Tab-separated table of C-alpha atoms and ligand atoms in Angstrom:
chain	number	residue	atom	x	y	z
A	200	UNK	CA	0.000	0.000	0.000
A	201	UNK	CA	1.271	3.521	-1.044
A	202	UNK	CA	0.392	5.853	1.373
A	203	UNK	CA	-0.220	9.479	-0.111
A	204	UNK	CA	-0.727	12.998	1.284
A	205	UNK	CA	-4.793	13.365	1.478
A	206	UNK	CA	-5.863	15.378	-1.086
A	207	UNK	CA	-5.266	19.384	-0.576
A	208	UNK	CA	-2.856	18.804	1.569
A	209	UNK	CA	1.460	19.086	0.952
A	210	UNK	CA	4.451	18.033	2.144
A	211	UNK	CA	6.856	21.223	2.645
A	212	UNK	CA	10.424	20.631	2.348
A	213	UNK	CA	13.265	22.290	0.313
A	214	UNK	CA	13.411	25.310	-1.023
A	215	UNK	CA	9.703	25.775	0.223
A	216	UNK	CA	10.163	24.213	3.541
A	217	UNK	CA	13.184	27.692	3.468
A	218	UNK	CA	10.771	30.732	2.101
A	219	UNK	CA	7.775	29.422	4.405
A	220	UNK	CA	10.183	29.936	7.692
A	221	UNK	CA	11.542	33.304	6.149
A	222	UNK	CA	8.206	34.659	5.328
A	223	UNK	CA	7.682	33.853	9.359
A	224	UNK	CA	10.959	35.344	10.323
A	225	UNK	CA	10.082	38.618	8.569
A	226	UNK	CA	6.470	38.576	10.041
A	227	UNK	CA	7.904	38.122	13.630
A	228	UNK	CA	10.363	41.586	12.979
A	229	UNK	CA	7.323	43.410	11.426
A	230	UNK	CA	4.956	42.748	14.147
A	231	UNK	CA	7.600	43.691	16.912
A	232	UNK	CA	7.754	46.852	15.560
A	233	UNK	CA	3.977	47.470	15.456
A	234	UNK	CA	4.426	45.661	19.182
A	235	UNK	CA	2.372	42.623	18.724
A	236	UNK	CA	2.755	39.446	20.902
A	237	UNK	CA	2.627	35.707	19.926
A	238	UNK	CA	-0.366	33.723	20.949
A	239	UNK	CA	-0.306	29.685	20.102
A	240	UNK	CA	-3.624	28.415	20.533
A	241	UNK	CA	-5.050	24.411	20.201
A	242	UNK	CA	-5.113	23.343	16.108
A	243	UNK	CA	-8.938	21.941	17.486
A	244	UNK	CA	-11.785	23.938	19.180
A	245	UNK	CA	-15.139	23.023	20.630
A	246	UNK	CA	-16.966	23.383	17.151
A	247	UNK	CA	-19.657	25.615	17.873
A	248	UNK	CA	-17.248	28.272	18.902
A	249	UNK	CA	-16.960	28.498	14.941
A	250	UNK	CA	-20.188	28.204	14.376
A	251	UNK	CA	-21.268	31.129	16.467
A	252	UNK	CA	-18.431	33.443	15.910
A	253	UNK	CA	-17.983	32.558	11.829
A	254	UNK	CA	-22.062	32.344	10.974
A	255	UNK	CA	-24.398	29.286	10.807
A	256	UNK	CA	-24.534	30.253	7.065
A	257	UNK	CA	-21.349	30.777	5.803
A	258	UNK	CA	-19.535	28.621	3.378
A	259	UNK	CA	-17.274	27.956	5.933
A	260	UNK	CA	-19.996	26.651	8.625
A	261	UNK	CA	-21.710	25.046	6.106
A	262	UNK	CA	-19.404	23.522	3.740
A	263	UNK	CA	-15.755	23.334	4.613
A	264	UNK	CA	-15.526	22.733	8.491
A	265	UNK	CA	-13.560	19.015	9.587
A	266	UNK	CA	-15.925	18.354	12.350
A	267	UNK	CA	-15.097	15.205	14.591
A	268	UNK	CA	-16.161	13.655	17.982
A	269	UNK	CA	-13.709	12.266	20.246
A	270	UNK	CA	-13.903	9.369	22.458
A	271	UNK	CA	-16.295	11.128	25.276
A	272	UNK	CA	-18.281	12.164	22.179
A	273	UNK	CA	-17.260	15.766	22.324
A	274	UNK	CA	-18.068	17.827	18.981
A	275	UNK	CA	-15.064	19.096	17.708
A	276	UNK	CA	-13.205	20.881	15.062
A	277	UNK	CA	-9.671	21.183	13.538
A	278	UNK	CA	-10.022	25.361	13.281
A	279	UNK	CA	-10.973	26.930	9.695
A	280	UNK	CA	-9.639	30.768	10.869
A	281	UNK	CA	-7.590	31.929	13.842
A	282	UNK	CA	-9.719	34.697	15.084
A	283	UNK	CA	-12.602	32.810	16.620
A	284	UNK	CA	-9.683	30.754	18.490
A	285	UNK	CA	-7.728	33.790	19.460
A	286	UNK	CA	-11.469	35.485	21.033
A	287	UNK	CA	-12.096	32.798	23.100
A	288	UNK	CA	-8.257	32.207	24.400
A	289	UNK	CA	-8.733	36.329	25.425
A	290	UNK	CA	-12.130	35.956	27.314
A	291	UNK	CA	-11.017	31.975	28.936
A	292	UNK	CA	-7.428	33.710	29.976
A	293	UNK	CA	-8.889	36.814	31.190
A	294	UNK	CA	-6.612	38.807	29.292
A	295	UNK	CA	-9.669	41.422	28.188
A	296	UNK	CA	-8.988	42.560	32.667
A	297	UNK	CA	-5.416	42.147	32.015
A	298	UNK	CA	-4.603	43.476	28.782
A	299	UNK	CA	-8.020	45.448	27.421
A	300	UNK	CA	-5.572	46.392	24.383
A	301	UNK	CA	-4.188	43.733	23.563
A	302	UNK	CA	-2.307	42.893	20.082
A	303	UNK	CA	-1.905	39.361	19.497
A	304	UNK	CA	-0.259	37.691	16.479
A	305	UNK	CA	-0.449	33.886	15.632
A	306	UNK	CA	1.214	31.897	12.906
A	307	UNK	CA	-0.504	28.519	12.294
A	308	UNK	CA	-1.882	25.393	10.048
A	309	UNK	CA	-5.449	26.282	9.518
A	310	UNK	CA	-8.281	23.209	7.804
A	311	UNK	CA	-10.936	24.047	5.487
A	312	UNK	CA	-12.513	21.368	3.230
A	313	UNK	CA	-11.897	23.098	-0.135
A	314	UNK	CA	-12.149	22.176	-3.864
A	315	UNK	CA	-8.448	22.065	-4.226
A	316	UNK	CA	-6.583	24.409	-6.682
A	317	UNK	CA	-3.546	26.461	-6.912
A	318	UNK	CA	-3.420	28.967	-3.555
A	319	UNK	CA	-6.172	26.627	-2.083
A	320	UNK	CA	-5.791	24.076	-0.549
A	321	UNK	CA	-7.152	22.503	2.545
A	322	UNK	CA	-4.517	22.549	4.824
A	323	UNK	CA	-2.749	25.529	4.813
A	324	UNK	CA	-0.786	28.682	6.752
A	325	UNK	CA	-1.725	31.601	7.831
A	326	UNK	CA	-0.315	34.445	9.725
A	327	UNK	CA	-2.671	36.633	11.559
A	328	UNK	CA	-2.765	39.572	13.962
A	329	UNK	CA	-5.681	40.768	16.359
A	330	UNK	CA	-5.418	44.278	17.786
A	331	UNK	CA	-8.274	44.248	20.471
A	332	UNK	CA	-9.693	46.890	22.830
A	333	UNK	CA	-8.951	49.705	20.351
A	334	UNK	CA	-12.153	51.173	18.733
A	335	UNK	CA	-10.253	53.850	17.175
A	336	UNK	CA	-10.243	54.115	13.243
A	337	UNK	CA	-6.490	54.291	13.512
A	338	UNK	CA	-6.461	50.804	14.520
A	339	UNK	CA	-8.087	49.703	11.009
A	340	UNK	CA	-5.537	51.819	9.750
A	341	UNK	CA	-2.962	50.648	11.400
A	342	UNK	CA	-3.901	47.054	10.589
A	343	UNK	CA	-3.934	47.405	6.856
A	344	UNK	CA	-0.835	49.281	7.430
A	345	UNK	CA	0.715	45.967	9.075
A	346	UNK	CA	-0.331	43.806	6.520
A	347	UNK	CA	0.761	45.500	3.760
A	348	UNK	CA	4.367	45.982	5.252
A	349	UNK	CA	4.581	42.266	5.955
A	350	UNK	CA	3.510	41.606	2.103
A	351	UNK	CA	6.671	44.306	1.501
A	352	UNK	CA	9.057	42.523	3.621
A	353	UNK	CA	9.384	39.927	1.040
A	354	UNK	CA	9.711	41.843	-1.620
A	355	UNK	CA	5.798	42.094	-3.013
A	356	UNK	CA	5.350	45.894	-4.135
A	357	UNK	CA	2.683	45.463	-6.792
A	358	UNK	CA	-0.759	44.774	-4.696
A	359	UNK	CA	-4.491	45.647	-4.914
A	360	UNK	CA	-5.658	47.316	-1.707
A	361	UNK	CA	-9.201	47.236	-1.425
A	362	UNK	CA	-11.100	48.555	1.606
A	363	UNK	CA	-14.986	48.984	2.515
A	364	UNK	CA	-17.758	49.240	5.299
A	365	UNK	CA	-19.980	47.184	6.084
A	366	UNK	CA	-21.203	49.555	8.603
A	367	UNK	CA	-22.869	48.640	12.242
A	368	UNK	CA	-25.821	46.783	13.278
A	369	UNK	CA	-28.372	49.773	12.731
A	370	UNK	CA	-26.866	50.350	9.209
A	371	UNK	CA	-26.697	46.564	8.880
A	372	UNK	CA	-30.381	46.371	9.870
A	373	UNK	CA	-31.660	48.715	7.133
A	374	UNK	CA	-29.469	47.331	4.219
A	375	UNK	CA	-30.485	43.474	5.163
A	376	UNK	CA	-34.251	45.182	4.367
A	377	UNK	CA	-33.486	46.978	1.508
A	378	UNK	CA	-31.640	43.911	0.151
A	379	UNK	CA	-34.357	41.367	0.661
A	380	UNK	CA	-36.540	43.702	-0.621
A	381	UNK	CA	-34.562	43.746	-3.895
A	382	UNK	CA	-33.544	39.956	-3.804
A	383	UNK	CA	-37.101	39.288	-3.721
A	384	UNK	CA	-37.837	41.020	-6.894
A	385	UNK	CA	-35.032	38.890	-8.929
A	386	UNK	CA	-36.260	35.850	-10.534
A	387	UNK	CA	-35.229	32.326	-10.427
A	388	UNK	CA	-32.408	32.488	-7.752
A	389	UNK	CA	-30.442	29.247	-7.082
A	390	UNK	CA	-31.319	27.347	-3.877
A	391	UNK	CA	-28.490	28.711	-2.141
A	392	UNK	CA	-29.500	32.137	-2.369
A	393	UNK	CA	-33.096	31.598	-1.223
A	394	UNK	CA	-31.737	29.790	2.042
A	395	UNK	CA	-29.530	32.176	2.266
A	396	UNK	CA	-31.619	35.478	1.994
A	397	UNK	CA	-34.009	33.708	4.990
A	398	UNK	CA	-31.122	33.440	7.100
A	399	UNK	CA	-28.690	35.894	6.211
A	400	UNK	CA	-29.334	38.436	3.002
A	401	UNK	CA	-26.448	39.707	3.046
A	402	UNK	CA	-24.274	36.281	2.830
A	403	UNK	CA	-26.430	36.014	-1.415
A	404	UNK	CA	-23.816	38.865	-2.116
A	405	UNK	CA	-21.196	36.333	-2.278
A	406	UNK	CA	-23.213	33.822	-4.479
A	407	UNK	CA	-21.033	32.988	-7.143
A	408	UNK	CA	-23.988	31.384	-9.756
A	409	UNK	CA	-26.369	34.370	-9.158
A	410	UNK	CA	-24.423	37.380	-9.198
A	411	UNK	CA	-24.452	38.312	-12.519
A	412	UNK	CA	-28.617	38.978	-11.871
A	413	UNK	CA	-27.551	41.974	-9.464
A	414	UNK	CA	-27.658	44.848	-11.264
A	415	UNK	CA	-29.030	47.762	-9.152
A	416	UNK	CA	-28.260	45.992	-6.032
A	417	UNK	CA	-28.779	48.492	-3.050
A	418	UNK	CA	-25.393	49.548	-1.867
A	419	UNK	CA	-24.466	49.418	1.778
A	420	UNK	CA	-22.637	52.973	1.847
A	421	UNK	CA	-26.455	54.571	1.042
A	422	UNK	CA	-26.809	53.065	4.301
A	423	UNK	CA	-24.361	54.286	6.698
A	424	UNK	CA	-25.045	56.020	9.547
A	425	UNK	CA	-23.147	58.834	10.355
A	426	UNK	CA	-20.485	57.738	12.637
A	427	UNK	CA	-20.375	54.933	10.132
A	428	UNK	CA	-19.534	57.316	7.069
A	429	UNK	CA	-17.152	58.992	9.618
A	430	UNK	CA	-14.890	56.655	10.666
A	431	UNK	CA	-14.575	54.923	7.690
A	432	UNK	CA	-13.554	58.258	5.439
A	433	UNK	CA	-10.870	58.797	8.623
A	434	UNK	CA	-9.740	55.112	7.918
A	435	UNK	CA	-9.603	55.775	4.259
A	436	UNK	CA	-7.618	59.244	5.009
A	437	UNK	CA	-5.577	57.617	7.576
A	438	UNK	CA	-4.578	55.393	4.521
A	439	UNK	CA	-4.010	57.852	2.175
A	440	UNK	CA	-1.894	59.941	4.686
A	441	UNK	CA	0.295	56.790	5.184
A	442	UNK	CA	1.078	56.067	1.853
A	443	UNK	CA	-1.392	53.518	1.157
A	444	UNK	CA	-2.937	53.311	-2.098
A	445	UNK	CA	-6.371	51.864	-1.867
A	446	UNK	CA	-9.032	50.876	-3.743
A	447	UNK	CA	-12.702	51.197	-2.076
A	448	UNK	CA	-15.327	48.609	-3.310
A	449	UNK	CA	-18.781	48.304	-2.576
A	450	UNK	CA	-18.840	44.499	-3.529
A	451	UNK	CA	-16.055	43.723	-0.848
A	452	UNK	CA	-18.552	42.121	1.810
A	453	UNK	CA	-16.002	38.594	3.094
A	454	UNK	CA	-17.118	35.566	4.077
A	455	UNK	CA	-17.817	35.502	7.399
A	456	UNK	CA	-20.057	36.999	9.998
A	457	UNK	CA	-18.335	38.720	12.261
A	458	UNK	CA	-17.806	41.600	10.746
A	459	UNK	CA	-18.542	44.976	11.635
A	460	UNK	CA	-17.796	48.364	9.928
A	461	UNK	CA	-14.403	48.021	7.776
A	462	UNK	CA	-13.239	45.130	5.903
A	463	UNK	CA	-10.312	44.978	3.702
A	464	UNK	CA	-8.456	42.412	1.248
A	465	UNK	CA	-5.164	42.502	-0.514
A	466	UNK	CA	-5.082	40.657	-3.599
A	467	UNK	CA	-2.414	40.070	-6.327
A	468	UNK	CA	-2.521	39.387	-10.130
A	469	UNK	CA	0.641	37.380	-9.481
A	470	UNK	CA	-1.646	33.890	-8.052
A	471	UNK	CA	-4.415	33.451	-10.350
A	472	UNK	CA	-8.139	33.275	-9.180
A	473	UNK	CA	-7.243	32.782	-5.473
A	474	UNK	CA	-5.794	36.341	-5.458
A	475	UNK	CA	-6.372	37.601	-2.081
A	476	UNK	CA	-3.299	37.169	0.038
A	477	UNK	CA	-4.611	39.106	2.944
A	478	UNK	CA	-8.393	39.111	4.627
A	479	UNK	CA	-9.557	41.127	7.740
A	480	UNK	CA	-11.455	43.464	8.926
A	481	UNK	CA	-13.004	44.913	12.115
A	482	UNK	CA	-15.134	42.833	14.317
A	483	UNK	CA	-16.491	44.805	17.387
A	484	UNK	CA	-19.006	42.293	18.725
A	485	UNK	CA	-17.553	39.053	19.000
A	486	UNK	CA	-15.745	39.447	22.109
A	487	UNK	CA	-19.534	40.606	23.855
A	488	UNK	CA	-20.898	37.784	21.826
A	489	UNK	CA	-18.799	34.825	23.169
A	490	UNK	CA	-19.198	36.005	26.479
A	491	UNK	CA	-16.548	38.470	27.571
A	492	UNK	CA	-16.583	42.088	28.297
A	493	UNK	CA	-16.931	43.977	25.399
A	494	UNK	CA	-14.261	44.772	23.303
A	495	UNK	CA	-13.555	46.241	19.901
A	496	UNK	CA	-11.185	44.603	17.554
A	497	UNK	CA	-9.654	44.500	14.377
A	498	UNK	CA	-7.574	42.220	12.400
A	499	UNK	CA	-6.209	40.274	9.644
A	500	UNK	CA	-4.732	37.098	8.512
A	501	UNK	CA	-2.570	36.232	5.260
A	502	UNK	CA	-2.288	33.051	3.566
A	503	UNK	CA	1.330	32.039	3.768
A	504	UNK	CA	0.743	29.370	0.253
A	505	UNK	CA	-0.699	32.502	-1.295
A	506	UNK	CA	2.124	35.398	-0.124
A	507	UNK	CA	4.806	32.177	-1.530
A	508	UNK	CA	3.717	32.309	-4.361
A	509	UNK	CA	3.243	36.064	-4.858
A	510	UNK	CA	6.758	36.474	-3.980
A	511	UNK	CA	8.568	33.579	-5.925
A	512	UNK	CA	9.033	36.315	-8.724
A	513	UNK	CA	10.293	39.410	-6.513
A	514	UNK	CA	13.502	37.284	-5.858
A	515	UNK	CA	13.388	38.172	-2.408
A	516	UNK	CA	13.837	34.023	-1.249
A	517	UNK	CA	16.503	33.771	-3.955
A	518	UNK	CA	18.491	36.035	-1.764
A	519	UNK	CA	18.949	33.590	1.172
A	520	UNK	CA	20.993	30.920	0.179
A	521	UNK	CA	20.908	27.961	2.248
A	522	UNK	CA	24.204	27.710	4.047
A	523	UNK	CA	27.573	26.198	3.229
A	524	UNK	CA	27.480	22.793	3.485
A	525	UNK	CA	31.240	20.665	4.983
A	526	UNK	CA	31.917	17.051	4.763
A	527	UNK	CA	34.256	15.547	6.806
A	528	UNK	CA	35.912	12.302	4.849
A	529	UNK	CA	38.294	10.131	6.328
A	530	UNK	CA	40.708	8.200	4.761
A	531	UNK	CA	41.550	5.968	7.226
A	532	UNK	CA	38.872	4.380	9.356
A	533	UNK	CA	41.285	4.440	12.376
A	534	UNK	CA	40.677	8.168	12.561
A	535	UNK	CA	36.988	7.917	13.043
A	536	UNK	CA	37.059	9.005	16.685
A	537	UNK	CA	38.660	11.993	15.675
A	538	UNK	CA	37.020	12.957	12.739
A	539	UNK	CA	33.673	12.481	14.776
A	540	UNK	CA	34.750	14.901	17.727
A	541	UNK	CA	36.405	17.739	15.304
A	542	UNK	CA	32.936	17.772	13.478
A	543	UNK	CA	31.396	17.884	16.399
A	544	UNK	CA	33.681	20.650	17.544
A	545	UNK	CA	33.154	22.639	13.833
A	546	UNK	CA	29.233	22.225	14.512
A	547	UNK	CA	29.157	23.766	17.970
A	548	UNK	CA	32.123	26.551	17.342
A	549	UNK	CA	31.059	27.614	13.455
A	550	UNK	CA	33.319	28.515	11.012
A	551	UNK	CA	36.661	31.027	11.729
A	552	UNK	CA	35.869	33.283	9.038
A	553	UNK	CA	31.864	33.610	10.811
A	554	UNK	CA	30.393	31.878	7.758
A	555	UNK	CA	27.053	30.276	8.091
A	556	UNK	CA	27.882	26.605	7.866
A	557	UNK	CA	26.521	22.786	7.724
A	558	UNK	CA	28.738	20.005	9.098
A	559	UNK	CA	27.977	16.373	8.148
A	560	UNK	CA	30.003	12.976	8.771
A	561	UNK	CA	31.905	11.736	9.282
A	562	UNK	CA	30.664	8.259	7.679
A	563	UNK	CA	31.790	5.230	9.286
A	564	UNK	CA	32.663	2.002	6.818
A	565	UNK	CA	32.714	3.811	3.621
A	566	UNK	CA	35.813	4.287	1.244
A	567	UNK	CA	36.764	7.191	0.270
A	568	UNK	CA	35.767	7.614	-3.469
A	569	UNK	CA	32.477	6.700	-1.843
A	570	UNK	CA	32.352	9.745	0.602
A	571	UNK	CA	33.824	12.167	-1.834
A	572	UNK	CA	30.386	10.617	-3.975
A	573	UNK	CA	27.991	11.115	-1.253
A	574	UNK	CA	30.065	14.942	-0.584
A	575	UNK	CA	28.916	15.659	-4.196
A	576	UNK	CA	25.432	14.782	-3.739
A	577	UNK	CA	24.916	16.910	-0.693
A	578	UNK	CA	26.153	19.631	-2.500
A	579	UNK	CA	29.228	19.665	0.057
A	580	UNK	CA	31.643	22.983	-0.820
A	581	UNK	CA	34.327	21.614	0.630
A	582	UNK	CA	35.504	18.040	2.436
A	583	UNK	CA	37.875	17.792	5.322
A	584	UNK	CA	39.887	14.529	4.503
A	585	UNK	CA	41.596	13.029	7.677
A	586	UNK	CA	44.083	10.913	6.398
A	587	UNK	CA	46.770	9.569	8.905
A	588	UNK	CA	50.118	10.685	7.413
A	589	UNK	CA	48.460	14.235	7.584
A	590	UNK	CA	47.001	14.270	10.406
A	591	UNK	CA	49.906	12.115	12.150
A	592	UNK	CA	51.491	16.310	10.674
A	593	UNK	CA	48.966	18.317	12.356
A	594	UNK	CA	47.037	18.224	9.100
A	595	UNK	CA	44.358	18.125	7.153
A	596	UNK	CA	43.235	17.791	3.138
A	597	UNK	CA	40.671	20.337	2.496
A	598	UNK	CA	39.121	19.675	-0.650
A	599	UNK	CA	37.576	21.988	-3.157
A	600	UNK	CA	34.152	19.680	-4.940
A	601	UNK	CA	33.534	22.466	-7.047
A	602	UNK	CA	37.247	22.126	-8.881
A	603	UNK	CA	38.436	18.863	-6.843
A	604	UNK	CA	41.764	20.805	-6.240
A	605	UNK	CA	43.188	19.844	-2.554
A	606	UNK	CA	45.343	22.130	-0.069
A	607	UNK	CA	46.948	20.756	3.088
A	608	UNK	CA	45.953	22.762	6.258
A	609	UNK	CA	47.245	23.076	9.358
A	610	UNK	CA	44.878	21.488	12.146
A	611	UNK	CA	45.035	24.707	14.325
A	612	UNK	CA	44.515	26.620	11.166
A	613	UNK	CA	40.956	25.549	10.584
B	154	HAM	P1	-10.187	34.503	5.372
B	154	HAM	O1	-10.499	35.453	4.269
B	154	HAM	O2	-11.092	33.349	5.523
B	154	HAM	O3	-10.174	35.367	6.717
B	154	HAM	O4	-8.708	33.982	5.216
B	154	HAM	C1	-7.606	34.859	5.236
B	154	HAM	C2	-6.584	34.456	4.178
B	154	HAM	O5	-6.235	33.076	4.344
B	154	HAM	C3	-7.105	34.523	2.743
B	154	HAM	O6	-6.992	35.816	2.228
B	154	HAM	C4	-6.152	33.562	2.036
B	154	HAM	O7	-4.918	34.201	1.732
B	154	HAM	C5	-5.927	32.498	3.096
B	154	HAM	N1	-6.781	31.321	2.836
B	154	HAM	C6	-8.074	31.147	3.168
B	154	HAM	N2	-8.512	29.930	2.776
B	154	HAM	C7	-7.469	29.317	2.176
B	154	HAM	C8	-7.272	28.030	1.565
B	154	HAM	N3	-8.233	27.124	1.518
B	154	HAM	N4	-6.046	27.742	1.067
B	154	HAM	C9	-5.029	28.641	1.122
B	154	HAM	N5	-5.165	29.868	1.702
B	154	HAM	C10	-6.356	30.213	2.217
B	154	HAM	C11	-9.895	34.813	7.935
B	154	HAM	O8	-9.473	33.707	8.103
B	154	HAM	C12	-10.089	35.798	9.064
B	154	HAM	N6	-9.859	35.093	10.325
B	154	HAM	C13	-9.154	36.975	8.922
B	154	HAM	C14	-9.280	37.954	10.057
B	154	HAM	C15	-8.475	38.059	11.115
B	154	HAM	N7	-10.235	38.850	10.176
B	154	HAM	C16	-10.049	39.505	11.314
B	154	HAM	N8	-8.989	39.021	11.897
């Protein structure tokens, strides 16, 4: 039997396994600046803490959720999104007493049960931040701000920013009416949609079959209230005063329920039809909802898969070269002891000249043809030979794989 990967799912190694931890590195220096923390919470969650916090009737609920029971039939669920996870770690740890403005960054697998496709895929990375307790406008700002640098650290300059409201509950309230109003009047809508506009009008927005029926669809910013309007042109300013070019859009409503006021995406033409890199928005009821005090908050999360492949193109990863790699060879077996502790020695000391290196061997049993073989398929720079008349000297052979040439070296040399 041939055991394979399940389907949407990859093995990351290599040259991958290399830009995925960069891309991490660079999001850890970014968010220290902005002064976010690291939070690691469980890869599984009680499952309704999804369902309440994402929406009963969001593709996400609905569809794409790995729900399982354990052995004391508990419902669970391997977690679709980090922010639900990161809410209810704040309100369990009392952190909303203990640190009311709190910014919180995770990195993480997250599960959804996709149709698989390039950028999708249904395990995958993301890397998120939550800035909570901060109902200021600045924070959106300040959040699209963050996301957009980390897309920059790695060398991604050409991006769509696009940015819109989707306003409070009393805005929310008359736009849900004004939509089913109009969604009544359009004929023959797919099953989906007429669950849907029941439950939750505004989720028929994202229907993918009907949307082409929309035209004159009410628009939610004929539906903001005041404060709404406000804050969201200071967000936009805020923006523009920052440097950030942005795009608003009216038919940016996400995918999930928690949402209140702005929501933003970052997309690139560099990834094909999964072109948003970067998702968030502002959710100022979810904390209340779940059971804590209330809190306003903001966010975002980035699909590592998605930023990789963005950035294969900047040459940004190209820049980091893995690092040198030595092979110890000896030439008489005799000398194994030694060998052994001197690349133990080169492992834990580095290289003299401060070069970043890899040490492997020595290999026990082999000739030496057939070490100098296995040197060349690691991709070994150089090989340390320990043969006895040398070393018997105070020597070693250092030899050059890329030109095979050989130099003797003094052992205190090295
Ligand atoms: P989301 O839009 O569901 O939002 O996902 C955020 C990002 O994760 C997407 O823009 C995309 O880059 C990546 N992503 C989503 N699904 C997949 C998939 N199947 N395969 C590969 N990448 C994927 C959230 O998850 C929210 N929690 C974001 C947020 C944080 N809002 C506020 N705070």
């Amino acid at each position: 039997m041939n055991y394979k990967a399940p389907r949407g799912t990859h093995d990351i190694f290599g040259a991958n396994a290399l830009a995925m931890s960069l891309l991490e590195q660079q999001a850890r220096v970014i968010f220290k600046k902005h002064g976010f923390e690291e939070i690691r919470t469980p890869a599984f969650e009680d499952a309704a803490l999804f369902m309440r916090s994402i929406g009963q009737t969001t593709d996400i609920v609905e569809k794409e959720m790995y729900i399982f029971e354990d052995r004391k039939s508990r419902k669970l669920a391997l977690r679709p999104e980090g922010t639900a996870s990161l809410v209810r770690a704040f309100i369990e740890n009392r952190l909303d007493i203990s640190m009311p403005a709190g910014r919180f960054f995770y990195i993480g697998e997250m599960f959804r049960y996709e149709r698989p496709q390039t950028g999708r895929y249904r395990q995958f990375h993301q890397v998120g931040a939550e800035f909570l307790g901060n109902p200021s406008p600045a924070a959106d700002a300040e959040i699209i701000i963050l996301a957009q640098d980390l897309l920059f650290s790695v060398g991604i300059k050409e991006m769509d920013v696009r940015v819109n409201s989707l306003g409070c509950e009393k805005c929310r309230y008359l736009f849900r009416e004004a939509l089913v109003k109009y969604f009544c009047s359009v004929r023959d809508l797919c099953e989906d949609c007429i669950r849907r506009l029941e439950k939750n009008p505004l989720r028929v927005l994202d229907c993918k079959t009907d949307s082409h029926k929309f035209t004159g669809v009410p628009r939610i910013s004929d539906y903001l209230c005041d404060y709404c309007k406000d804050s969201f042109n200071l967000v936009l300013s805020l923006l523009e005063s920052a440097g950030c070019n942005y795009t608003a859009d009216e038919k940016l409503v996400r995918g999930l329920d928690y949402y209140t006021r702005t929501v933003f995406e970052i997309r690139s033409d560099a990834v094909g039809s999964q072109d948003a890199l970067v998702a968030g928005g502002r959710y100022d009821n979810l904390v209340g909802e779940l059971g804590g005090q209330n809190t306003p908050a903001v966010g975002f999360a980035l699909g590592s898969e998605r930023v990789l492949l963005a950035a294969r193109n900047t040459g940004f990863f190209d820049s980091f070269q893995e690092s040198e790699k030595i092979f110890i060879a000896i030439a008489d077996q005799e000398l194994f002891n030694e060998a052994f502790s001197f690349a133990v020695k080169m492992i834990r000391n580095g290289s003299k000249s401060g070069k970043d290196i890899s040490v492997f061997g020595p290999v026990n049993g082999k000739s030496l043809t057939s070490q100098l073989k296995f040197a060349d398929k690691i991709k070994a720079v150089k090989t340390i030979v320990f043969a006895k008349t040398e070393f018997e000297n105070g020597k070693f052979l250092v030899k050059n794989m890329k030109d095979k040439t050989q130099v003797e070296v003094l052992i205190d040399e090295l």
